[in-house]
Amino acid sequence: MKLSLQQLDKQLSQGLPSIIWISGDEPLLVLEAADRVRAAARNAGISERQVFHADNQFDWNQLTDANQSMSLFGDREILELRLPGKLNDEGRKTLVAYAESANPDNLLMIVSDRIEAAQSKAKWFGKVTDAGWWVPVWPIERHQLPAWLRQRLQQQGLTIDDDALALLADRVDGNLLAARQEIDKLLLMNEGDNTAISLDTVIQSVADSARFDIFDLSDAFLSGDLARSQRVLSGLAAEGIEAPIVLWVLARELRHLVQLSEAQAQGQILAGVFKRLRIFDKRQGPYQTALRRAPGAHWQRCLIRCGEIDATIKGRREGNPWHKLSVLVSEVAQPGLVPAEF
């Protein structure tokens, strides 16, 4: 029987089959699915576990013998079979034979990489999975990641604002193991009654050991202090702060400048725009200074440069991203200092 990951818990609560095959290329989700099966097995009184790594040298008789033999103490067992690659003919035949004569006292849990469509339609695969469950685990798509992160945080009793969520999703870049590590850090940082994750908190979790503050850079280039901007930028690089984090903050400030410039050109009162953008009183001064330095078209060009730097960071364009960040910071702090083709 084929089950989705979302159906697994409900089925586990109703009893265990002889075979559960978990497949997928997303390590965290596969690991967690296997953990849930192990927990259900313990609750069902299955107290022992044998693990088999079926590499090219694996003796498939070991699995056959384990299926046919009793535990030393007469206890039920999980037989955990880990498949690092494609099955050979002997492996396929062994699994079919196992499925046809599975020991009801044991649970065979197979953990493998993604099962290709052609393999899932093979007769031998059908015979194995008909004797139990097949749980294909699909990766989280990029557009699904923010919702997935928010749900994981909510499971830990945490809430997160949209800016913080966007930065967190950008930082982990689809790596769910890295996402879990970041969530664990945020959980430690927010011990006690404070359950709200802000943008400052996410940035601090990235730079919690840094002497230089990313918001120091923000204030410096918005205020037009070129020397301090470059000093802080160099410090962030030396401290090991990742270029995508610096770029994300820089792009956010530029998006705000574009929006403020457009509002100003339309004759809107900036106080209302500051409130909508959640730019608080103490940070409004640097923005107003920047708005007096250059027109909206300049900030729009700078924002476009952010996309080009992002492509450099991801290897789609040539160049040193830190050098390009330095050039962009200069153009924000002192418009016209850098040639127009920068």
CSV table of C-alpha atoms in Angstrom, one decimal:
chain,number,residue,atom,x,y,z
A,1,MET,CA,0.0,0.0,0.0
A,2,LYS,CA,1.3,3.4,-0.9
A,3,LEU,CA,1.1,6.1,1.8
A,4,SER,CA,1.9,9.8,1.8
A,5,LEU,CA,4.1,11.1,4.6
A,6,GLN,CA,1.0,12.9,6.0
A,7,GLN,CA,-0.9,9.6,6.3
A,8,LEU,CA,1.9,7.8,8.1
A,9,ASP,CA,1.1,8.7,11.7
A,10,LYS,CA,-2.6,7.7,11.3
A,11,GLN,CA,-1.7,4.3,9.9
A,12,LEU,CA,1.0,3.7,12.5
A,13,SER,CA,-1.6,4.3,15.2
A,14,GLN,CA,-3.8,1.5,13.8
A,15,GLY,CA,-1.0,-1.1,13.8
A,16,LEU,CA,2.1,-2.2,12.0
A,17,PRO,CA,2.5,-4.2,8.8
A,18,SER,CA,5.3,-6.7,8.1
A,19,ILE,CA,7.2,-4.3,5.8
A,20,ILE,CA,7.5,-0.5,5.6
A,21,TRP,CA,9.6,1.0,2.8
A,22,ILE,CA,10.6,4.7,3.2
A,23,SER,CA,12.2,6.2,0.1
A,24,GLY,CA,13.3,9.8,-0.7
A,25,ASP,CA,16.2,12.2,-1.3
A,26,GLU,CA,15.4,14.6,1.5
A,27,PRO,CA,17.5,13.3,4.4
A,28,LEU,CA,15.7,15.1,7.2
A,29,LEU,CA,12.2,14.0,6.2
A,30,VAL,CA,13.3,10.4,5.6
A,31,LEU,CA,15.1,10.3,9.0
A,32,GLU,CA,12.1,11.7,10.8
A,33,ALA,CA,9.7,9.2,9.1
A,34,ALA,CA,12.0,6.4,10.2
A,35,ASP,CA,12.1,7.8,13.7
A,36,ARG,CA,8.3,7.8,13.8
A,37,VAL,CA,8.2,4.1,12.7
A,38,ARG,CA,10.7,3.2,15.4
A,39,ALA,CA,8.7,5.0,18.0
A,40,ALA,CA,5.5,3.2,16.9
A,41,ALA,CA,7.4,-0.1,17.0
A,42,ARG,CA,8.5,0.5,20.6
A,43,ASN,CA,5.0,1.3,21.6
A,44,ALA,CA,3.9,-2.0,20.0
A,45,GLY,CA,6.4,-3.9,22.1
A,46,ILE,CA,9.1,-4.4,19.5
A,47,SER,CA,12.2,-3.9,21.7
A,48,GLU,CA,15.1,-5.1,19.6
A,49,ARG,CA,16.6,-3.9,16.4
A,50,GLN,CA,19.1,-5.1,13.8
A,51,VAL,CA,20.5,-2.8,11.1
A,52,PHE,CA,21.8,-4.1,7.7
A,53,HIS,CA,23.7,-1.9,5.2
A,54,ALA,CA,23.0,-3.5,1.8
A,55,ASP,CA,26.1,-2.3,-0.1
A,56,ASN,CA,27.7,-4.2,-3.0
A,57,GLN,CA,29.3,-6.6,-0.6
A,58,PHE,CA,26.2,-7.4,1.5
A,59,ASP,CA,25.3,-11.0,2.1
A,60,TRP,CA,21.6,-11.2,1.6
A,61,ASN,CA,21.4,-14.5,3.5
A,62,GLN,CA,21.8,-12.3,6.6
A,63,LEU,CA,18.3,-10.8,6.0
A,64,THR,CA,16.8,-14.2,5.2
A,65,ASP,CA,18.3,-15.7,8.4
A,66,ALA,CA,17.1,-12.8,10.5
A,67,ASN,CA,13.6,-13.3,9.1
A,68,GLN,CA,13.6,-17.0,9.9
A,69,SER,CA,15.2,-16.9,13.3
A,70,MET,CA,13.9,-15.9,16.7
A,71,SER,CA,15.4,-13.2,18.8
A,72,LEU,CA,17.8,-14.5,21.5
A,73,PHE,CA,15.2,-13.5,24.2
A,74,GLY,CA,12.1,-14.2,22.1
A,75,ASP,CA,11.4,-10.5,21.6
A,76,ARG,CA,10.0,-9.0,18.5
A,77,GLU,CA,12.5,-7.1,16.3
A,78,ILE,CA,12.9,-4.3,13.8
A,79,LEU,CA,15.0,-5.4,10.9
A,80,GLU,CA,16.3,-2.1,9.4
A,81,LEU,CA,17.6,-2.5,5.9
A,82,ARG,CA,19.4,0.6,4.5
A,83,LEU,CA,19.9,0.6,0.7
A,84,PRO,CA,22.6,3.0,-0.4
A,85,GLY,CA,22.0,2.4,-4.1
A,86,LYS,CA,20.1,0.3,-6.6
A,87,LEU,CA,19.2,-3.3,-5.7
A,88,ASN,CA,20.9,-6.1,-7.6
A,89,ASP,CA,19.0,-9.2,-8.8
A,90,GLU,CA,19.8,-11.1,-5.6
A,91,GLY,CA,18.5,-8.3,-3.5
A,92,ARG,CA,15.3,-8.1,-5.4
A,93,LYS,CA,14.7,-11.8,-5.2
A,94,THR,CA,15.5,-11.8,-1.4
A,95,LEU,CA,13.0,-9.1,-0.7
A,96,VAL,CA,10.3,-10.8,-2.7
A,97,ALA,CA,10.9,-14.0,-0.8
A,98,TYR,CA,10.8,-12.1,2.5
A,99,ALA,CA,7.5,-10.6,1.5
A,100,GLU,CA,6.1,-14.0,0.7
A,101,SER,CA,7.1,-15.5,4.1
A,102,ALA,CA,7.5,-12.5,6.4
A,103,ASN,CA,7.8,-13.4,10.1
A,104,PRO,CA,4.9,-11.7,11.8
A,105,ASP,CA,7.0,-11.1,14.9
A,106,ASN,CA,9.3,-8.8,13.0
A,107,LEU,CA,9.0,-5.5,11.2
A,108,LEU,CA,11.2,-5.0,8.2
A,109,MET,CA,11.9,-1.2,7.6
A,110,ILE,CA,13.6,-0.5,4.3
A,111,VAL,CA,15.2,3.0,4.0
A,112,SER,CA,16.4,4.0,0.5
A,113,ASP,CA,16.9,6.9,-1.9
A,114,ARG,CA,14.0,8.0,-4.2
A,115,ILE,CA,12.3,5.2,-6.1
A,116,GLU,CA,12.2,6.0,-9.8
A,117,ALA,CA,8.9,5.7,-11.6
A,118,ALA,CA,10.1,2.7,-13.6
A,119,GLN,CA,11.2,0.9,-10.5
A,120,SER,CA,7.9,1.6,-8.7
A,121,LYS,CA,6.0,-0.2,-11.6
A,122,ALA,CA,8.2,-3.3,-11.5
A,123,LYS,CA,6.5,-6.5,-10.5
A,124,TRP,CA,9.0,-7.4,-7.8
A,125,PHE,CA,8.5,-4.0,-6.2
A,126,GLY,CA,4.8,-4.4,-6.2
A,127,LYS,CA,5.1,-7.8,-4.5
A,128,VAL,CA,7.2,-6.3,-1.7
A,129,THR,CA,5.1,-3.2,-1.1
A,130,ASP,CA,1.8,-5.2,-1.4
A,131,ALA,CA,3.0,-7.0,1.8
A,132,GLY,CA,3.2,-3.7,3.7
A,133,TRP,CA,3.5,0.1,3.1
A,134,TRP,CA,5.5,2.2,0.7
A,135,VAL,CA,6.1,5.7,2.0
A,136,PRO,CA,7.7,7.9,-0.8
A,137,VAL,CA,9.0,11.1,0.8
A,138,TRP,CA,9.1,14.1,-1.6
A,139,PRO,CA,11.3,17.2,-1.1
A,140,ILE,CA,9.9,20.5,0.1
A,141,GLU,CA,9.7,22.8,-3.0
A,142,ARG,CA,11.2,26.3,-2.6
A,143,HIS,CA,7.7,27.9,-2.7
A,144,GLN,CA,6.6,25.6,0.1
A,145,LEU,CA,9.6,26.2,2.4
A,146,PRO,CA,8.3,29.3,4.2
A,147,ALA,CA,5.1,27.5,5.2
A,148,TRP,CA,7.0,24.5,6.3
A,149,LEU,CA,9.4,26.6,8.4
A,150,ARG,CA,6.5,28.4,10.0
A,151,GLN,CA,4.8,25.1,10.9
A,152,ARG,CA,7.9,23.7,12.4
A,153,LEU,CA,8.3,26.8,14.5
A,154,GLN,CA,4.7,26.6,15.6
A,155,GLN,CA,5.3,23.0,16.7
A,156,GLN,CA,8.0,24.5,19.1
A,157,GLY,CA,5.6,27.1,20.4
A,158,LEU,CA,7.2,29.9,18.4
A,159,THR,CA,5.8,32.6,16.0
A,160,ILE,CA,7.7,34.4,13.4
A,161,ASP,CA,7.1,37.6,11.4
A,162,ASP,CA,7.2,37.7,7.6
A,163,ASP,CA,10.6,39.4,7.2
A,164,ALA,CA,12.2,37.0,9.6
A,165,LEU,CA,10.6,34.1,7.8
A,166,ALA,CA,11.8,35.3,4.4
A,167,LEU,CA,15.4,35.6,5.7
A,168,LEU,CA,15.3,32.2,7.4
A,169,ALA,CA,14.0,30.6,4.2
A,170,ASP,CA,16.7,32.3,2.1
A,171,ARG,CA,19.4,31.3,4.5
A,172,VAL,CA,18.7,27.6,4.6
A,173,ASP,CA,18.1,27.6,0.8
A,174,GLY,CA,16.1,24.3,0.8
A,175,ASN,CA,18.5,22.4,3.1
A,176,LEU,CA,16.0,21.0,5.7
A,177,LEU,CA,18.8,19.7,8.0
A,178,ALA,CA,20.2,23.2,8.1
A,179,ALA,CA,16.7,24.5,8.7
A,180,ARG,CA,16.3,22.2,11.7
A,181,GLN,CA,19.6,23.4,13.1
A,182,GLU,CA,18.6,27.0,12.7
A,183,ILE,CA,15.2,26.4,14.4
A,184,ASP,CA,17.1,24.7,17.3
A,185,LYS,CA,19.2,27.8,17.7
A,186,LEU,CA,16.2,30.1,17.6
A,187,LEU,CA,14.5,27.9,20.3
A,188,LEU,CA,17.5,28.3,22.6
A,189,MET,CA,17.7,32.0,22.0
A,190,ASN,CA,14.0,32.4,22.8
A,191,GLU,CA,13.8,30.5,26.0
A,192,GLY,CA,11.3,31.8,28.5
A,193,ASP,CA,8.2,33.8,27.8
A,194,ASN,CA,9.4,35.4,24.5
A,195,THR,CA,8.0,33.2,21.8
A,196,ALA,CA,8.0,35.7,18.9
A,197,ILE,CA,10.9,35.4,16.4
A,198,SER,CA,11.8,38.8,14.8
A,199,LEU,CA,14.1,39.7,12.0
A,200,ASP,CA,16.7,40.9,14.5
A,201,THR,CA,16.6,37.5,16.2
A,202,VAL,CA,17.2,35.6,13.0
A,203,ILE,CA,20.1,37.8,12.1
A,204,GLN,CA,21.5,37.5,15.6
A,205,SER,CA,21.3,33.7,15.3
A,206,VAL,CA,23.5,34.0,12.2
A,207,ALA,CA,25.9,36.5,13.7
A,208,ASP,CA,25.7,35.7,17.5
A,209,SER,CA,29.5,35.6,17.8
A,210,ALA,CA,30.3,38.6,15.6
A,211,ARG,CA,31.7,41.8,16.9
A,212,PHE,CA,30.2,43.7,14.0
A,213,ASP,CA,26.5,44.1,13.7
A,214,ILE,CA,24.8,43.9,10.3
A,215,PHE,CA,22.5,46.7,11.4
A,216,ASP,CA,25.6,48.9,12.0
A,217,LEU,CA,26.3,48.5,8.3
A,218,SER,CA,22.7,49.4,7.5
A,219,ASP,CA,22.8,52.6,9.5
A,220,ALA,CA,26.2,53.5,8.2
A,221,PHE,CA,25.4,53.3,4.5
A,222,LEU,CA,21.9,54.8,4.9
A,223,SER,CA,23.5,57.8,6.8
A,224,GLY,CA,26.1,58.2,4.0
A,225,ASP,CA,29.1,57.3,6.2
A,226,LEU,CA,31.2,55.6,3.5
A,227,ALA,CA,34.3,55.0,5.6
A,228,ARG,CA,32.3,53.3,8.4
A,229,SER,CA,30.3,51.4,5.9
A,230,GLN,CA,33.4,49.8,4.4
A,231,ARG,CA,34.9,49.2,7.8
A,232,VAL,CA,31.8,47.3,9.1
A,233,LEU,CA,31.5,45.4,5.8
A,234,SER,CA,35.1,44.2,6.0
A,235,GLY,CA,34.6,43.3,9.7
A,236,LEU,CA,31.5,41.2,8.8
A,237,ALA,CA,33.5,39.4,6.1
A,238,ALA,CA,36.3,38.7,8.5
A,239,GLU,CA,33.9,37.4,11.2
A,240,GLY,CA,32.6,34.8,8.7
A,241,ILE,CA,29.2,36.3,8.2
A,242,GLU,CA,27.8,34.9,5.0
A,243,ALA,CA,27.5,37.2,2.0
A,244,PRO,CA,23.8,36.2,1.3
A,245,ILE,CA,22.9,37.5,4.8
A,246,VAL,CA,24.6,40.9,4.1
A,247,LEU,CA,23.0,41.1,0.7
A,248,TRP,CA,19.5,40.3,2.1
A,249,VAL,CA,19.7,43.2,4.6
A,250,LEU,CA,21.1,45.5,1.9
A,251,ALA,CA,18.3,44.6,-0.5
A,252,ARG,CA,15.7,45.1,2.1
A,253,GLU,CA,16.9,48.6,2.9
A,254,LEU,CA,16.9,49.4,-0.9
A,255,ARG,CA,13.4,48.1,-1.3
A,256,HIS,CA,12.3,50.4,1.5
A,257,LEU,CA,14.1,53.3,-0.2
A,258,VAL,CA,12.4,52.6,-3.5
A,259,GLN,CA,9.0,52.5,-1.8
A,260,LEU,CA,9.7,55.6,0.2
A,261,SER,CA,10.9,57.5,-2.9
A,262,GLU,CA,7.8,56.5,-4.8
A,263,ALA,CA,5.5,57.6,-2.0
A,264,GLN,CA,7.4,60.9,-1.7
A,265,ALA,CA,7.0,61.5,-5.5
A,266,GLN,CA,3.3,61.0,-5.1
A,267,GLY,CA,3.1,63.6,-2.3
A,268,GLN,CA,2.4,61.1,0.4
A,269,ILE,CA,3.2,61.8,4.0
A,270,LEU,CA,6.2,59.6,4.9
A,271,ALA,CA,5.1,59.1,8.5
A,272,GLY,CA,2.4,56.8,7.3
A,273,VAL,CA,4.7,54.9,4.9
A,274,PHE,CA,7.3,54.5,7.7
A,275,LYS,CA,4.6,53.0,9.9
A,276,ARG,CA,3.4,50.6,7.1
A,277,LEU,CA,7.0,49.5,6.5
A,278,ARG,CA,7.5,49.1,10.3
A,279,ILE,CA,10.5,51.5,10.3
A,280,PHE,CA,10.5,52.8,13.8
A,281,ASP,CA,11.4,56.4,14.9
A,282,LYS,CA,15.1,55.8,15.7
A,283,ARG,CA,15.8,54.4,12.2
A,284,GLN,CA,13.7,56.9,10.2
A,285,GLY,CA,16.5,59.5,10.3
A,286,PRO,CA,19.0,57.5,8.2
A,287,TYR,CA,16.4,56.7,5.7
A,288,GLN,CA,15.5,60.4,5.3
A,289,THR,CA,19.2,61.2,4.9
A,290,ALA,CA,19.4,58.7,2.1
A,291,LEU,CA,16.3,60.0,0.4
A,292,ARG,CA,17.9,63.5,0.2
A,293,ARG,CA,21.0,62.0,-1.4
A,294,ALA,CA,19.5,60.5,-4.5
A,295,PRO,CA,16.3,60.1,-6.5
A,296,GLY,CA,14.2,56.9,-6.6
A,297,ALA,CA,15.7,55.8,-9.9
A,298,HIS,CA,19.1,55.5,-8.3
A,299,TRP,CA,17.7,53.2,-5.5
A,300,GLN,CA,16.0,51.2,-8.2
A,301,ARG,CA,19.3,50.7,-10.0
A,302,CYS,CA,21.0,49.7,-6.8
A,303,LEU,CA,18.2,47.1,-6.1
A,304,ILE,CA,18.8,45.6,-9.5
A,305,ARG,CA,22.5,45.2,-8.6
A,306,CYS,CA,21.4,43.1,-5.7
A,307,GLY,CA,19.9,40.6,-8.1
A,308,GLU,CA,23.2,40.5,-10.0
A,309,ILE,CA,25.2,40.0,-6.8
A,310,ASP,CA,22.8,37.2,-5.8
A,311,ALA,CA,23.6,35.5,-9.1
A,312,THR,CA,27.3,35.9,-8.4
A,313,ILE,CA,26.9,34.3,-4.9
A,314,LYS,CA,25.1,31.3,-6.5
A,315,GLY,CA,27.8,30.9,-9.2
A,316,ARG,CA,25.7,32.0,-12.1
A,317,ARG,CA,27.8,35.1,-12.7
A,318,GLU,CA,31.6,35.6,-12.4
A,319,GLY,CA,33.2,37.8,-9.8
A,320,ASN,CA,33.8,38.1,-6.1
A,321,PRO,CA,30.5,38.8,-4.3
A,322,TRP,CA,32.2,40.6,-1.4
A,323,HIS,CA,33.9,43.0,-3.9
A,324,LYS,CA,30.6,43.6,-5.5
A,325,LEU,CA,28.9,44.2,-2.1
A,326,SER,CA,31.7,46.7,-1.4
A,327,VAL,CA,31.0,48.6,-4.6
A,328,LEU,CA,27.3,48.6,-4.0
A,329,VAL,CA,27.7,49.8,-0.5
A,330,SER,CA,29.8,52.7,-1.8
A,331,GLU,CA,27.1,53.6,-4.3
A,332,VAL,CA,24.5,53.6,-1.6
A,333,ALA,CA,26.5,55.7,0.8
A,334,GLN,CA,27.8,58.1,-1.8
A,335,PRO,CA,25.9,58.1,-5.1
A,336,GLY,CA,28.1,58.9,-8.1
A,337,LEU,CA,31.3,57.8,-6.5
A,338,VAL,CA,31.3,54.6,-8.6
A,339,PRO,CA,31.0,54.7,-12.4
A,340,ALA,CA,27.5,54.2,-13.8
A,341,GLU,CA,28.3,50.8,-15.2
A,342,PHE,CA,29.2,49.4,-11.8
